[in-house]
Amino acid sequence: MQDCLFCQIIKGKLPGKFVYRDTKIVAFYDINPKAPVHVLVLPVKHIKSLQDIKGEDGELMGRLLLAVNKIAKKLGIAQDGYKVIVNNGQASGQLVFHLHVHLLGGWKQSVHWEV
Ligand code: 5GP
Ligand code: ZN
């Protein structure tokens, strides 16, 4: 997917502030953060949305959540708590059609759904 924004960031053709990278999963800071810590965690493989995953992507989806777990610890937001959001499709507000998990945290006080 040459014209996909996130594929271009993954390939280094556009800038990204990376916090995690392995052969299958990457994570970089969101350009327009909606929380004190806002990271996007995504598979290197171009998959449009959660509705486009196949059975063969099961292991990859597990790796995606394991990466979220590691990154939350690394960024120091695991203990206080964090949100994980995946927008799927236009009505949800998905703007970039490369599956990604929003990892949001770092609040000083408890929040209830606001992101
Ligand atoms: P979505 O609405 O598709 O779930 O989320 C897309 C996210 O990508 C938004 O939170 C938006 O701020 C972020 N975003 C859009 N363009 C860029 C960019 O060029 N770089 C980075 N790091 N984030 C971006
Ligand atoms: Zn892509």
XYZ file of N, CA, C and O in Angstrom, residues 1 43 55 75 79 95:
24
model
N 0.848 -1.205 0.000
C 0.000 0.000 0.000
C 0.878 1.248 0.000
O 1.147 1.824 1.063
N 0.285 -3.248 13.330
C 1.056 -4.271 12.635
C 1.785 -3.654 11.442
O 1.263 -2.723 10.811
N -8.253 -15.410 9.738
C -7.803 -16.406 10.704
C -6.293 -16.430 10.828
O -5.748 -16.558 11.928
N 6.512 3.028 29.002
C 6.199 4.456 29.075
C 5.703 4.867 30.461
O 5.367 6.040 30.684
N 0.856 1.123 35.492
C 0.379 1.000 36.875
C -0.864 1.856 37.126
O -1.831 1.396 37.737
N -9.828 7.384 10.576
C -9.358 8.287 9.517
C -8.247 7.644 8.696
O -8.094 7.948 7.516
